[in-house]
Structures are given as C-alpha cells and as structure tokens.
Tab-separated table of C-alpha atoms in Angstrom:
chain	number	residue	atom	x	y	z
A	1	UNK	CA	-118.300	-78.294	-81.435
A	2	UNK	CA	-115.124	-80.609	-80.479
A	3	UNK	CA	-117.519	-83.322	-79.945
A	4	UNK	CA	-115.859	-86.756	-78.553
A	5	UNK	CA	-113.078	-85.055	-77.542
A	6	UNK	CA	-112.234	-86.248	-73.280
A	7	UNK	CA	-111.615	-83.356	-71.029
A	8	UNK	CA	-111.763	-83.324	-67.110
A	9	UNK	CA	-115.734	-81.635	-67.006
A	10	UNK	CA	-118.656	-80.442	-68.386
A	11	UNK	CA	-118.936	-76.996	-66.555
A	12	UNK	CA	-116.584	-74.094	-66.005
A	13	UNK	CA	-114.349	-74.793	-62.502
A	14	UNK	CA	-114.239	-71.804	-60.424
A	15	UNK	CA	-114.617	-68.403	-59.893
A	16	UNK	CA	-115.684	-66.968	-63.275
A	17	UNK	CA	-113.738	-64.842	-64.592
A	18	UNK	CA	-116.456	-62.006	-65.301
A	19	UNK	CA	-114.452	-58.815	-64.832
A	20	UNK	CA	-112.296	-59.740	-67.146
A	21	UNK	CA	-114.359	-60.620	-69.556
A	22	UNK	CA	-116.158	-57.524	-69.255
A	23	UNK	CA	-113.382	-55.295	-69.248
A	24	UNK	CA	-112.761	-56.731	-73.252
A	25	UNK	CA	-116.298	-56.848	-73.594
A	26	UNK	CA	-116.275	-52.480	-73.757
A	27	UNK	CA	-113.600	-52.286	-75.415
A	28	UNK	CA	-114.755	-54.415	-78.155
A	29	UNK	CA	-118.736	-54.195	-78.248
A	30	UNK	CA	-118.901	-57.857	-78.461
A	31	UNK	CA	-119.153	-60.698	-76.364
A	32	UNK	CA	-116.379	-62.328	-74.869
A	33	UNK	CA	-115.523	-65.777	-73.142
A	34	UNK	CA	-112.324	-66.124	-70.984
A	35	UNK	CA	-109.871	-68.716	-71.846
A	36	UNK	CA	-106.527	-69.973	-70.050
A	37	UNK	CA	-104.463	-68.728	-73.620
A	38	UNK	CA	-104.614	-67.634	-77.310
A	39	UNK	CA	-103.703	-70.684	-78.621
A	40	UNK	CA	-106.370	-72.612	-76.497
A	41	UNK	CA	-109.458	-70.073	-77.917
A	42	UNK	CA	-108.072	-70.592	-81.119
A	43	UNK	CA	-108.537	-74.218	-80.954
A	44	UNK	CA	-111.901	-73.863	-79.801
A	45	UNK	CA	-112.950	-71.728	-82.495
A	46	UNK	CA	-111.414	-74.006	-84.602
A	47	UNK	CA	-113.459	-77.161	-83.984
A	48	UNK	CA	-116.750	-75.133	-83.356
A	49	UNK	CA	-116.541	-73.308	-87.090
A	50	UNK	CA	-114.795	-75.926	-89.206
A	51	UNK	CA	-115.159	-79.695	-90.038
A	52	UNK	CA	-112.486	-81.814	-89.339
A	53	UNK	CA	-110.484	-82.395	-93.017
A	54	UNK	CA	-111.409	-78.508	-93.606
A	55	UNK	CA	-108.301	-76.054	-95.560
A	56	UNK	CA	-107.502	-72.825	-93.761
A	57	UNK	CA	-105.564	-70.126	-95.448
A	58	UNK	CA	-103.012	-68.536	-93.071
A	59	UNK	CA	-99.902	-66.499	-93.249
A	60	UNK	CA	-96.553	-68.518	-93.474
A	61	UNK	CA	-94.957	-66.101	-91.627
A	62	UNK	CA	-96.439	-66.990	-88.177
A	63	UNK	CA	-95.526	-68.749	-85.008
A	64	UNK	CA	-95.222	-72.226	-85.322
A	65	UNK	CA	-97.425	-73.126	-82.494
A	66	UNK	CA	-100.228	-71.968	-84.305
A	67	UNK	CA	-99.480	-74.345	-87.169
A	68	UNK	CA	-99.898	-76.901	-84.857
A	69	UNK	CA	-102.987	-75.545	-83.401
A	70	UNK	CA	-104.554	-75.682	-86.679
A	71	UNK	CA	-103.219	-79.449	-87.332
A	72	UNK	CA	-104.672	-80.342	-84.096
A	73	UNK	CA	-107.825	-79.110	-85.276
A	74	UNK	CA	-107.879	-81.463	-88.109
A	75	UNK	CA	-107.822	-79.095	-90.405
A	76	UNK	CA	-105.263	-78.619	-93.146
A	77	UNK	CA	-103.211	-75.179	-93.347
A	78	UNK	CA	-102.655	-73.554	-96.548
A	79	UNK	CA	-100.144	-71.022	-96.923
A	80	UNK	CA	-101.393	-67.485	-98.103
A	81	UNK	CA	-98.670	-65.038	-100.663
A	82	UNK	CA	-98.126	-62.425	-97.935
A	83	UNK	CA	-97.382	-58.252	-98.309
A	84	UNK	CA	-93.935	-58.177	-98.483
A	85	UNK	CA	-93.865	-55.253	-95.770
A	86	UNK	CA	-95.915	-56.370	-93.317
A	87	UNK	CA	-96.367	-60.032	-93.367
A	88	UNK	CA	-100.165	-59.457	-94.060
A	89	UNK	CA	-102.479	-61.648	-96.768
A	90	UNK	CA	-102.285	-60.662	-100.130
A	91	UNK	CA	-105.846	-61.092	-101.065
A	92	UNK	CA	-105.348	-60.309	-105.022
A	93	UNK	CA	-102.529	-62.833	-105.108
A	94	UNK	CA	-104.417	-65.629	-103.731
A	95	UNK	CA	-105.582	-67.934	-107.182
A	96	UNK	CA	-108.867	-68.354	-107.326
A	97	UNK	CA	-108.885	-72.083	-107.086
A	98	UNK	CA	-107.411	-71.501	-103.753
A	99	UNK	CA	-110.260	-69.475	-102.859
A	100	UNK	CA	-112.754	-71.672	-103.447
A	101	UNK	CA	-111.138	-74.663	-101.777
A	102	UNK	CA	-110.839	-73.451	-98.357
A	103	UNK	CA	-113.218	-73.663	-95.126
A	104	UNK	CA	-111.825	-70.969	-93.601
A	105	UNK	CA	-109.344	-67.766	-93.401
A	106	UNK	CA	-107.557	-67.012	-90.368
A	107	UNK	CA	-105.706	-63.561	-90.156
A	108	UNK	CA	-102.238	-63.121	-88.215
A	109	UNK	CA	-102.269	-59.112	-87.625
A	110	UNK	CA	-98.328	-59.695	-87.355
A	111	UNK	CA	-96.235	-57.366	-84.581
A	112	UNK	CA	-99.594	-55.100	-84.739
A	113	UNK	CA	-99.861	-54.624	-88.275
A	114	UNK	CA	-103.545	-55.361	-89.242
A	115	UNK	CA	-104.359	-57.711	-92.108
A	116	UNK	CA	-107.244	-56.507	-94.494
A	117	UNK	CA	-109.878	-57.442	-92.694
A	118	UNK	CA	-112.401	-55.490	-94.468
A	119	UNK	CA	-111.524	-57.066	-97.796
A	120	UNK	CA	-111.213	-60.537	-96.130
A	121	UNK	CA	-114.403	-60.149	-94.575
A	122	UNK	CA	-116.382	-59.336	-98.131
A	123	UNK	CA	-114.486	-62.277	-99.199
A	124	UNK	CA	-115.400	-64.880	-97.075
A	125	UNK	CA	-118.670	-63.903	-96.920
A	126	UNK	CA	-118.910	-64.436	-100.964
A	127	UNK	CA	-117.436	-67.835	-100.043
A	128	UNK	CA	-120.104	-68.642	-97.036
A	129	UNK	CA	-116.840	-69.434	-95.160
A	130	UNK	CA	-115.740	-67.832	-91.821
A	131	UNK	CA	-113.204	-65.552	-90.813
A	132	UNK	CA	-110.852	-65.531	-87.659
A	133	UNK	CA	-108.899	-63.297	-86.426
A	134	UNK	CA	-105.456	-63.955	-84.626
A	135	UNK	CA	-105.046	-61.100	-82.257
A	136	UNK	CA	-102.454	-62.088	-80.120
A	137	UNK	CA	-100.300	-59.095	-81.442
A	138	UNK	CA	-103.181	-56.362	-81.640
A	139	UNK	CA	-104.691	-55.327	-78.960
A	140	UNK	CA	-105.148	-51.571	-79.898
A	141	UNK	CA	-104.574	-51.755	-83.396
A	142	UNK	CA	-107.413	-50.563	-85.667
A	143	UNK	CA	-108.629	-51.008	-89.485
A	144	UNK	CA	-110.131	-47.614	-90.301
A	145	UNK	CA	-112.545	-46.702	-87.323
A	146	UNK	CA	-113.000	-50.301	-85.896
A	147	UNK	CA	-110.689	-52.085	-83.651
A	148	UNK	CA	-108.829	-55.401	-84.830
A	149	UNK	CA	-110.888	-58.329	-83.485
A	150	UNK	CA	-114.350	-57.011	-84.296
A	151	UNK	CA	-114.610	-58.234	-87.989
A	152	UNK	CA	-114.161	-62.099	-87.987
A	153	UNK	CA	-116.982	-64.821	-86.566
A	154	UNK	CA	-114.042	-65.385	-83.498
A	155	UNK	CA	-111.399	-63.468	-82.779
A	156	UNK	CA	-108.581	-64.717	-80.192
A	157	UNK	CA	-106.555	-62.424	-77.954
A	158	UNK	CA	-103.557	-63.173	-75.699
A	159	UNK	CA	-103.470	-61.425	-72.376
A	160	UNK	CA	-99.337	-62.658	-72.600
A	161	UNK	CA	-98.587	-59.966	-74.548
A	162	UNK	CA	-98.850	-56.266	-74.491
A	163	UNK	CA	-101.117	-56.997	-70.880
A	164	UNK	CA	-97.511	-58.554	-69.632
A	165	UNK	CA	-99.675	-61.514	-67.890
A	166	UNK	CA	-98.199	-64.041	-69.439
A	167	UNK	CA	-100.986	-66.039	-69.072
A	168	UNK	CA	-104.474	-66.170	-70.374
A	169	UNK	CA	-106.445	-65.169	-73.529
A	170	UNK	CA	-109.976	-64.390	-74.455
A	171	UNK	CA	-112.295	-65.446	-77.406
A	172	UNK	CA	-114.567	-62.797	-78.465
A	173	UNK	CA	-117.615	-63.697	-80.473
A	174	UNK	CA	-119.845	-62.237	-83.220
A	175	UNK	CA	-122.815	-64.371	-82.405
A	176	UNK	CA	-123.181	-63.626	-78.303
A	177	UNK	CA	-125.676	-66.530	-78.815
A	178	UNK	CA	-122.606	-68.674	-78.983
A	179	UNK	CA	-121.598	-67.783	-75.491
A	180	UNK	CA	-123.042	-70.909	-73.553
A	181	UNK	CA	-121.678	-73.102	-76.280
A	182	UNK	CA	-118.249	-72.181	-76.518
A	183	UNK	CA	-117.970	-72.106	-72.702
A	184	UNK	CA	-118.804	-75.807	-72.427
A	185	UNK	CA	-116.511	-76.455	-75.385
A	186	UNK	CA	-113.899	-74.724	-73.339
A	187	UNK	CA	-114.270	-76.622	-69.595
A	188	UNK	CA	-114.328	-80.080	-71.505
A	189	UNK	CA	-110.985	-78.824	-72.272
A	190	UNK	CA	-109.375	-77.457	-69.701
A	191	UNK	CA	-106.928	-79.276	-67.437
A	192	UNK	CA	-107.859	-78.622	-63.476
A	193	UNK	CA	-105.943	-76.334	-61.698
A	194	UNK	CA	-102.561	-77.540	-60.241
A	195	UNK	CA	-101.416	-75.971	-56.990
A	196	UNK	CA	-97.713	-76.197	-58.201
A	197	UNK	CA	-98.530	-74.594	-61.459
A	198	UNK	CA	-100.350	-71.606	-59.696
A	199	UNK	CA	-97.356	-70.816	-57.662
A	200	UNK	CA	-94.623	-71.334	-60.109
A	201	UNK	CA	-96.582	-68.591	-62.039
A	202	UNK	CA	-96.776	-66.452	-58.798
A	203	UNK	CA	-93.116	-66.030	-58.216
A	204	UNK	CA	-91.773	-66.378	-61.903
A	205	UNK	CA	-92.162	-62.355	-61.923
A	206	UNK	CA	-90.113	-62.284	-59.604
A	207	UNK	CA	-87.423	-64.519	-59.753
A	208	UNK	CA	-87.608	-63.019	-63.782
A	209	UNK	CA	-86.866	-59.374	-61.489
A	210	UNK	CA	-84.139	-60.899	-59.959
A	211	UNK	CA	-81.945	-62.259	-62.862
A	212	UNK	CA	-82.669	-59.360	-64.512
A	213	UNK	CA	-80.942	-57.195	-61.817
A	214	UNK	CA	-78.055	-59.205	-61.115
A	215	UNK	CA	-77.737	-60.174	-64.895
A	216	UNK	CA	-77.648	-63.551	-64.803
A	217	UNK	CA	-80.045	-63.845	-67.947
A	218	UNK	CA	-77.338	-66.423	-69.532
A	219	UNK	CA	-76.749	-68.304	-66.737
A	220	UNK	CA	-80.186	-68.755	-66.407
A	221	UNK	CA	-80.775	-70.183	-69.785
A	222	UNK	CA	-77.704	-72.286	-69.391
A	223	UNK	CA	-79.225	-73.779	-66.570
A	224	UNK	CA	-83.220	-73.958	-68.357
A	225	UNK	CA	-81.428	-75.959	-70.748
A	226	UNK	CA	-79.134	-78.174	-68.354
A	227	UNK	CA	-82.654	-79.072	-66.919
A	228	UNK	CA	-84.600	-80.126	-70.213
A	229	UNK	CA	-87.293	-76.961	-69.642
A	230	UNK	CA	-85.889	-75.488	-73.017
A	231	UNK	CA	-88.384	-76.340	-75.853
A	232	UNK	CA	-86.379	-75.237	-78.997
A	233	UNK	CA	-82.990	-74.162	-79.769
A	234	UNK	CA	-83.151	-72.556	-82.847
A	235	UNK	CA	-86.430	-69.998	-84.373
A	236	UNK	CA	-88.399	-72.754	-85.241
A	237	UNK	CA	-89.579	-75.759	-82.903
A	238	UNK	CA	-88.007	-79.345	-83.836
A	239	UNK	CA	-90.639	-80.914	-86.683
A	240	UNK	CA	-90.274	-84.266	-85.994
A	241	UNK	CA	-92.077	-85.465	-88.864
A	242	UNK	CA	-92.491	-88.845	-88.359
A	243	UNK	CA	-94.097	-88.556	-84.778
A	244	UNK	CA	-96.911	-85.910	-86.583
A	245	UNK	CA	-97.473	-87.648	-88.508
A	246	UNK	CA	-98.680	-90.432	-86.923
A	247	UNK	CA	-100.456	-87.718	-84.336
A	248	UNK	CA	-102.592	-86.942	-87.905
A	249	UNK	CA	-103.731	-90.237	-87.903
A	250	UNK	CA	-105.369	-89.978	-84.136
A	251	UNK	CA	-108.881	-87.964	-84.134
A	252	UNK	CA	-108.481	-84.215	-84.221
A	253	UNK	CA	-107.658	-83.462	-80.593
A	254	UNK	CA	-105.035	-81.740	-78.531
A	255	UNK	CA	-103.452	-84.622	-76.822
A	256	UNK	CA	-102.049	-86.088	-79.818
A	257	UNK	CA	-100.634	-82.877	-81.029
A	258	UNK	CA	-99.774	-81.485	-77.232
A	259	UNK	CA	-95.776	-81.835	-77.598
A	260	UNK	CA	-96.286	-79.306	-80.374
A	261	UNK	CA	-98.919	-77.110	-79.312
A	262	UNK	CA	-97.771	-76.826	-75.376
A	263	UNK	CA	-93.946	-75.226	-76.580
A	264	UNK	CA	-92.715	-72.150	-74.726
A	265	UNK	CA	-96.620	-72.123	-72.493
A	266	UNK	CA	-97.034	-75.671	-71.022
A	267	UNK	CA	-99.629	-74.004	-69.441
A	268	UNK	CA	-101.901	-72.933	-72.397
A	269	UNK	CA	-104.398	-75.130	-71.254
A	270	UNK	CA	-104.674	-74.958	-67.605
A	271	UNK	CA	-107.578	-73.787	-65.457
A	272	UNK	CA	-106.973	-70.664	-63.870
A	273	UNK	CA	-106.452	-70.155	-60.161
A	274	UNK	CA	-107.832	-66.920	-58.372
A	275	UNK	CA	-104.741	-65.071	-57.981
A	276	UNK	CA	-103.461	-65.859	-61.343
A	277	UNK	CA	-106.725	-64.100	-62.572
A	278	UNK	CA	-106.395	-61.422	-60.253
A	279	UNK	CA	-103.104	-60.378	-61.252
A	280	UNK	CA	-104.088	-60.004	-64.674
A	281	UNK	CA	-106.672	-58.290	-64.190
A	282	UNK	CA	-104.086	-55.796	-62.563
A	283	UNK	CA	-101.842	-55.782	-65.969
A	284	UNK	CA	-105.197	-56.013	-67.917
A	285	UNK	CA	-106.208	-52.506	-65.723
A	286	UNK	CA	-103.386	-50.996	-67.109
A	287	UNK	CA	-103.147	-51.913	-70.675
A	288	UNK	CA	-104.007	-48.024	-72.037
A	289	UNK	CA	-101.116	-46.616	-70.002
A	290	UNK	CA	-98.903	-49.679	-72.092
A	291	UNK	CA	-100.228	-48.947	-75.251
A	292	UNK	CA	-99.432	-44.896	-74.950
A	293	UNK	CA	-95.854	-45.873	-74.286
A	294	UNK	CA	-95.624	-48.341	-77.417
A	295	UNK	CA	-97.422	-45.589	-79.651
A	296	UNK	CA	-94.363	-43.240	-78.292
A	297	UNK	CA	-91.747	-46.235	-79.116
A	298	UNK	CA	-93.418	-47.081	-82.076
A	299	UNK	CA	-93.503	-43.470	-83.943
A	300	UNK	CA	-89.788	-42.683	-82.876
A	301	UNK	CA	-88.909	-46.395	-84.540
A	302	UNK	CA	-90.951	-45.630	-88.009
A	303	UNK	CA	-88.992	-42.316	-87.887
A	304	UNK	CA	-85.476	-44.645	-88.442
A	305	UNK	CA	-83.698	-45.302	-91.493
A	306	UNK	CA	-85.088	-48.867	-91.141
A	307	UNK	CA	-88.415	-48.666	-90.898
A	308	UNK	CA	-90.983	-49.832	-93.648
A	309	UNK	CA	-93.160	-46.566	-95.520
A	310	UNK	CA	-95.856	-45.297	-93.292
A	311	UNK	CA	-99.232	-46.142	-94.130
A	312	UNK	CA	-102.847	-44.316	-93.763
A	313	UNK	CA	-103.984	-46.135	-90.498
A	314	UNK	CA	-100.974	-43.942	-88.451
A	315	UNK	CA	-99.406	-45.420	-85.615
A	316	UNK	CA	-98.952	-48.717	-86.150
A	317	UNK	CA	-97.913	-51.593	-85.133
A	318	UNK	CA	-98.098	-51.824	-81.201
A	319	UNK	CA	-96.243	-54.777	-80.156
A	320	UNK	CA	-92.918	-54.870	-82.392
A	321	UNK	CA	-92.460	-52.895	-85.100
A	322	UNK	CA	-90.297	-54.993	-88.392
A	323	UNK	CA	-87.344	-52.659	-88.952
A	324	UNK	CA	-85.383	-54.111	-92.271
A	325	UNK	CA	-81.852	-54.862	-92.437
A	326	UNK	CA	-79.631	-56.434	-94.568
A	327	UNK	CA	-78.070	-58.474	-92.370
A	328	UNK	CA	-80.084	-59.576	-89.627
A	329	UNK	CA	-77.998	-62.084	-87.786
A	330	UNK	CA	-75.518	-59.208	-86.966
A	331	UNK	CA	-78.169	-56.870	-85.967
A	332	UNK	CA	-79.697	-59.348	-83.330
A	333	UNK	CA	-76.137	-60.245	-82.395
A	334	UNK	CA	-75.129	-56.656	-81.921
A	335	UNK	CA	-78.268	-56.214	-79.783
A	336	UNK	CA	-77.418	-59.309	-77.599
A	337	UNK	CA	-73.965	-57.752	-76.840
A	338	UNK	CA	-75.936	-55.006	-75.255
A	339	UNK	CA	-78.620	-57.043	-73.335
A	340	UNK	CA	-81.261	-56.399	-75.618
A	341	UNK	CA	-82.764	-59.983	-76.643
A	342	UNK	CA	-84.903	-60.131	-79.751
A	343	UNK	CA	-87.905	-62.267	-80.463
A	344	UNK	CA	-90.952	-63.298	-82.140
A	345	UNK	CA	-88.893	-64.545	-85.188
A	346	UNK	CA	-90.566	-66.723	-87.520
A	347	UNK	CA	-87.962	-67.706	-90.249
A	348	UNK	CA	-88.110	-69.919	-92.270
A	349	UNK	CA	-92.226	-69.500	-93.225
A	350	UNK	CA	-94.138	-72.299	-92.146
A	351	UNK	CA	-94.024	-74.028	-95.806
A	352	UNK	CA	-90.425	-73.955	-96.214
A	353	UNK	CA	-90.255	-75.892	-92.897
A	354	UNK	CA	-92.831	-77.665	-92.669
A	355	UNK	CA	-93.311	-79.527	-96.426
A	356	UNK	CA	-95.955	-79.678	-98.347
A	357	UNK	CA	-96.412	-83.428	-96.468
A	358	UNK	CA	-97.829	-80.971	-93.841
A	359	UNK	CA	-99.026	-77.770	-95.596
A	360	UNK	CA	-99.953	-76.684	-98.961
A	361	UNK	CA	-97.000	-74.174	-99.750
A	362	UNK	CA	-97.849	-70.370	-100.657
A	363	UNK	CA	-98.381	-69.781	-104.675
A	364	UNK	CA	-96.086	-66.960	-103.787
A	365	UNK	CA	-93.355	-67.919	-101.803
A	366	UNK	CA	-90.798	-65.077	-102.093
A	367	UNK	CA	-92.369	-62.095	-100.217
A	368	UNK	CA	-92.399	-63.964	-96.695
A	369	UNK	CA	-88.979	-65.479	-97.758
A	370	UNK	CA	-87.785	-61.683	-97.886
A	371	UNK	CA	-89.802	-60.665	-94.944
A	372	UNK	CA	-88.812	-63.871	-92.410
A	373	UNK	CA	-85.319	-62.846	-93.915
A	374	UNK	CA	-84.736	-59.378	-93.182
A	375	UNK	CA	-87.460	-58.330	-90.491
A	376	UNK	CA	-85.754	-56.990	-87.193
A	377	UNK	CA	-88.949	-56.663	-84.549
A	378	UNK	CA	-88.454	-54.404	-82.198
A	379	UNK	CA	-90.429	-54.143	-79.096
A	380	UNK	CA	-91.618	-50.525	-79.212
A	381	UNK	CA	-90.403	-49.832	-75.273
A	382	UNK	CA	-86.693	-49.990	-76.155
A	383	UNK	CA	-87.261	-48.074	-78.966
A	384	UNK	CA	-84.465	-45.592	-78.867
A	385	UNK	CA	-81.490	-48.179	-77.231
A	386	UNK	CA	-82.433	-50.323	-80.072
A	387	UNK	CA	-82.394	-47.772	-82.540
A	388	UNK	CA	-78.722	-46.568	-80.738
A	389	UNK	CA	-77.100	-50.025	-81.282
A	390	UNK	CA	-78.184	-50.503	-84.768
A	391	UNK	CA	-77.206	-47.047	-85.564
A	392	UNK	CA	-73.520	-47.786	-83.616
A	393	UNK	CA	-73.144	-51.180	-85.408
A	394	UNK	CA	-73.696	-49.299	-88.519
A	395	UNK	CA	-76.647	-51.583	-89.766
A	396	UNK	CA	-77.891	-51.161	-93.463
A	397	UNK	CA	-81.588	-50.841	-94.582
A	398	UNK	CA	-82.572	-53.406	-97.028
A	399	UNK	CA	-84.790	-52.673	-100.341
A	400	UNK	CA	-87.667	-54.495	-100.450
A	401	UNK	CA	-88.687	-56.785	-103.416
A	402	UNK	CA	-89.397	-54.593	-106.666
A	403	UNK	CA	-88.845	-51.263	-104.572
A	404	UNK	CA	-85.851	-48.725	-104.341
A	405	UNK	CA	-84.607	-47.788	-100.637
A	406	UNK	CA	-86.731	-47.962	-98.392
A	407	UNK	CA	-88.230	-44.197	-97.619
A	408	UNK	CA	-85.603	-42.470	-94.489
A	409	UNK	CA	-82.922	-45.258	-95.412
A	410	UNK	CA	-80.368	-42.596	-95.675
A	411	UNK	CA	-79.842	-40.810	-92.238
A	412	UNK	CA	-81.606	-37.996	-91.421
A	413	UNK	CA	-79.771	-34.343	-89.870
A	414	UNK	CA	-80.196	-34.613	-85.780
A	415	UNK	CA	-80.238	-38.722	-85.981
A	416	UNK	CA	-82.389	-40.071	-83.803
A	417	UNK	CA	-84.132	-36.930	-82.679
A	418	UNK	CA	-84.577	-35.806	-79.104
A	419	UNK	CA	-84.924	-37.973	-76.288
A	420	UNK	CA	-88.258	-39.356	-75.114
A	421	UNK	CA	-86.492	-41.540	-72.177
C-alpha cells in the first residue's frame, strides 16, 4: 500500500468529509472513501492492488493524465484494441498472451459509454487479477441493472464532472474492510490545505460567470497563456521524453511524475478546505436534476444524423455523447465560431504518442485511430445548438470501419425535431 512513499501525515486533516461519502455510499451500495480528485484515488488504488513493475491493460483512447497516473504507479500501461464506436475494450481482440501477462485491467467508460464490465469482470477473475474502474465520465451510467462503478475491486469517480465541482473525487471499494487502509494511504498523500488555493477555488465560479457574460473567453486564454498557467497547447500534453524518463528511474511516486500528472488540476492532490467541501456537496445534492437534463440532451443527440447505432442499455452516454464526422477539425471550428468550445479530445491514442519506449502499443491499432479521428463529443446540455451548427455547416457523417452509413446519416423529415429548450 504505497509504502515509503513521504507525504505531509499519517491521519486524515480535517473535517471528514462523511456526507459526502455517504451520499455515494446509497447510490452505490458500497463503501466509499473521499479523495481531493479522480486521478489521486486512482493512484491510490493503484499502489494498494498492484506491484510496482506490474502491466495494466487500458484504453488508448483516454486522457493523458491518466497515462501518467499509471506510470507514476510504477506500473507499465498496455494498450487494449478498442470498439470502434465507443472507445470501449475489445475483450475478444485482446491475444491471449496479452491476457496472461498483465496485473491488472482498468476500464475507461469513455463520455458515459460503459465498457463490458461483466465480461471483464469473469475475466479477471479467471486471471486472479483485479479490475478498476475509471468512472470519471459515468456517474449514472449502468451495465444491465447495476450501476457503473460497482463491478471492479476500486472504482474512481470525479466530482469535476457531471457534479460541476470541479474539484474532488471518491474511491469506492468492494472490500469495505479496506476502508481504514486506503484512508491512511490517502493522508500520507495529500498536500495540506493552502489558504490561497481554497480561495482561488472560491471565486473561480465566479470570475468563470463573469467572462462568460461579457465574452471575454479569448481574452482570457490569451492572458492564461501570457502568464505561463496554460499546461498544453495542443490535445495532448507535451511528452518530454527524456525528462520521463529519467522520472521512471526514481521509485514509483507522484513527485517524480507530478509535472505530468498535476496538468489542467494542480490541485488534484490538495487537502480539502470546509467550504470547498461544502459547495460540492451543494452540486453533489443536485446531481439527479443534471443527469435528467443530459438524458434529454443525450436522446435528442442519438436522434442526429451523426450519432453512432443505439444499443440495448438505452440512454447512454451521460457526459458527451461521440457524434462522427468526417471532418472534425471543421466541425469543432464551426462550433468555436459560435461560442461553443469542445473538449475531452484524446487524439492521437496514447500509443501513437507516447512510443512503445513508454507503452506497449494496442495489437489493434486502427479502431481508436478511427475513433480519436472522427469522434465529435458533445456535452449533452447544448445538445440542440450543437446539433444546429453542425447541421448549418453542413457536416458529413462518417462510416465506421467495415460498416455502411452510419444508421440516421441521411436527414430525417422535420430535422431536428421539436424544441426541448
């Protein structure tokens, strides 16, 4: 359990976070353990599961951070042959030798769209390895009559996301036995508290409100980047190979691998103050009333002449939903011209830009290829002005690999339907 590794205690600081951790706790069934972000739980369940030197298969098609996260670990990523659709683990096109080299599988559930747990689950079980989820995109996404989250020996969830905190995570555990553990893994972590940090959170809601109204959203991040606050400039983070590598060399711990694993949340690791956990509990209090919206957002965008086939789990996913265009460079660019800003791109996959000096690459490399390609997410809450511009701009659907059209890539009679606005 991250033994060695320096952190500032040996015990929780503060006020415990208990409401929050019981409010995931019912909506679960299983125990849960408060942490400062995804990324951070991840970690933790990382070095608690696996030894260091350990293979993990994961999707290439994920956020770089959690590459990192994994390297930090000292563990070695391996790069899964994905769905072509929805970026999940193909589990019959993994080789077998793959199979029975790795210490663990951790699943992505990209933009909402589950990964086969079940079917992962019997699998690592046959290998005696674990399984870990990646929820960060899926709170209230389900695989048949169980939420995502309840099927692997850790599961990590970002209260960022569909919450709107944009701050703090939690780690939910099969084994509540576990609890006491993972807690003291977690506080010899943690960075104390920093009363600058606390109220630069506090007001960034607000001064977010304010360039918003008086759109000044590029002048804003003209001046981010006049001040060095920008982390990347392009999709992917800078690799700088020759500085992680030498991090590999250093024991498996997150300082070496911060200026990696800190990009675009510098506070992933930071000890929570009481209002910070306050106000999201208030945005964790309202998370149903989010998710009903994105369910409304998300069937009127799988109803577009863009949107992948529908599957048998019904609405899904939550927190983007991939629409597929030909050309996706003028699609986001058509979008920016109206205001709309699209993220959570991750092109190239992680093999393709990391190296195999990092990474062992997919067997399978062309379905993420297609998918980091042509995959538009959409965040299901501008659902219809999205799906106005990219009918405007006179977007194409793209055919997916060894597939016709995709199903509804011809417009429909009445377009986009009636309003829901």
């Amino acid at each position: 359990m991250a033994k060695g590794e320096a952190g500032p205690g040996s015990v929780r600081h503060g006020a415990q976070p208990k409401r929050l951790e019981e409010t995931m706790r019912v909506r679960l069934g299983r125990e849960c353990v408060y942490v400062p972000s995804c990324r951070f739980g991840l970690y933790v369940a990382l070095r608690h599961w696996c030894p260091p030197g350990g293979r993990v298969l994961m999707s290439p098609v994920n956020d770089d951070v959690i590459f990192f996260v994994v390297l930090a670990a000292g563990l070695r990523p391996v790069q899964a042959p994905l769905n072509p659709l929805d970026a999940s683990i193909d589990v019959d096109a993994v080789p077998d030798e793959v199979w029975g080299s790795v210490s663990a599988v951790l699943t992505t559930n990209l933009y909402g769209n589950p990964d086969p747990a079940p079917r992962l689950r019997q699998k690592c079980d046959a290998l005696g390895v674990p399984l870990f989820e990646d929820v960060a995109h899926a709170i209230g996404s389900r695989v048949g009559d169980r939420p995502v989250g309840v099927w692997g020996e850790a599961s990590v969830f970002s209260l960022s996301k569909h919450v709107g905190a944009k701050a703090g995570g939690m780690l939910s555990l099969a084994d509540p036995g576990l609890r006491e553990a993972v807690e003291k893994t977690c506080a010899g972590l943690l960075a104390p508290r920093r009363t600058g940090a606390e109220l630069a959170y506090l007001v960034r809601p607000y001064a977010e409100a304010a360039v918003r109204g008086l759109r000044l959203r590029r002048a804003a991040w003209s001046a981010i980047r006049l001040l060095g606050l920008a982390d990347r400039e392009e999709i992917r983070m800078p690799l700088r190979p020759d500085e992680l590598a030498l991090a590999a060399r250093e024991t498996p711990g997150l300082d070496a691998h911060h200026p990696w694993v800190r990009v675009d949340m510098h506070d992933y690791r930071l000890e929570g103050g009481r209002l910070r956990l306050r106000r999201i509990g208030h945005k964790l209090d309202r998370l149903d009333d989010v998710l009903d919206a994105c369910r409304a957002g998300t069937e009127l965008l799988l109803s577009t002449p863009w949107a992948k086939p529908r599957d048998a789990h019904g609405t899904q996913p939550l927190f983007r939903v991939p629409l597929f265009v030909a050309d996706r460079d003028a699609a986001v660019a058509a979008l920016a011209r109206e205001g709309i800003v699209v993220g959570y791109l991750y092109d190239p996959p992680l093999d393709d830009y990391a190296g195999a000096e990092f990474t062992d690459p997919s067997p399978a490399p062309e379905a993420a290829r297609w998918f980091a390609r042509h995959a538009l997410p959409v965040d299901p809450l501008r659902a219809r002005a999205v799906a106005e511009v990219l009918e405007r701009s006179g977007a194409r659907p793209v055919r997916a690999p060894g597939e016709g059209e995709l199903p509804g890539s011809r417009p429909t009679p009445g377009g986009l339907g009636p309003s829901r606005d």
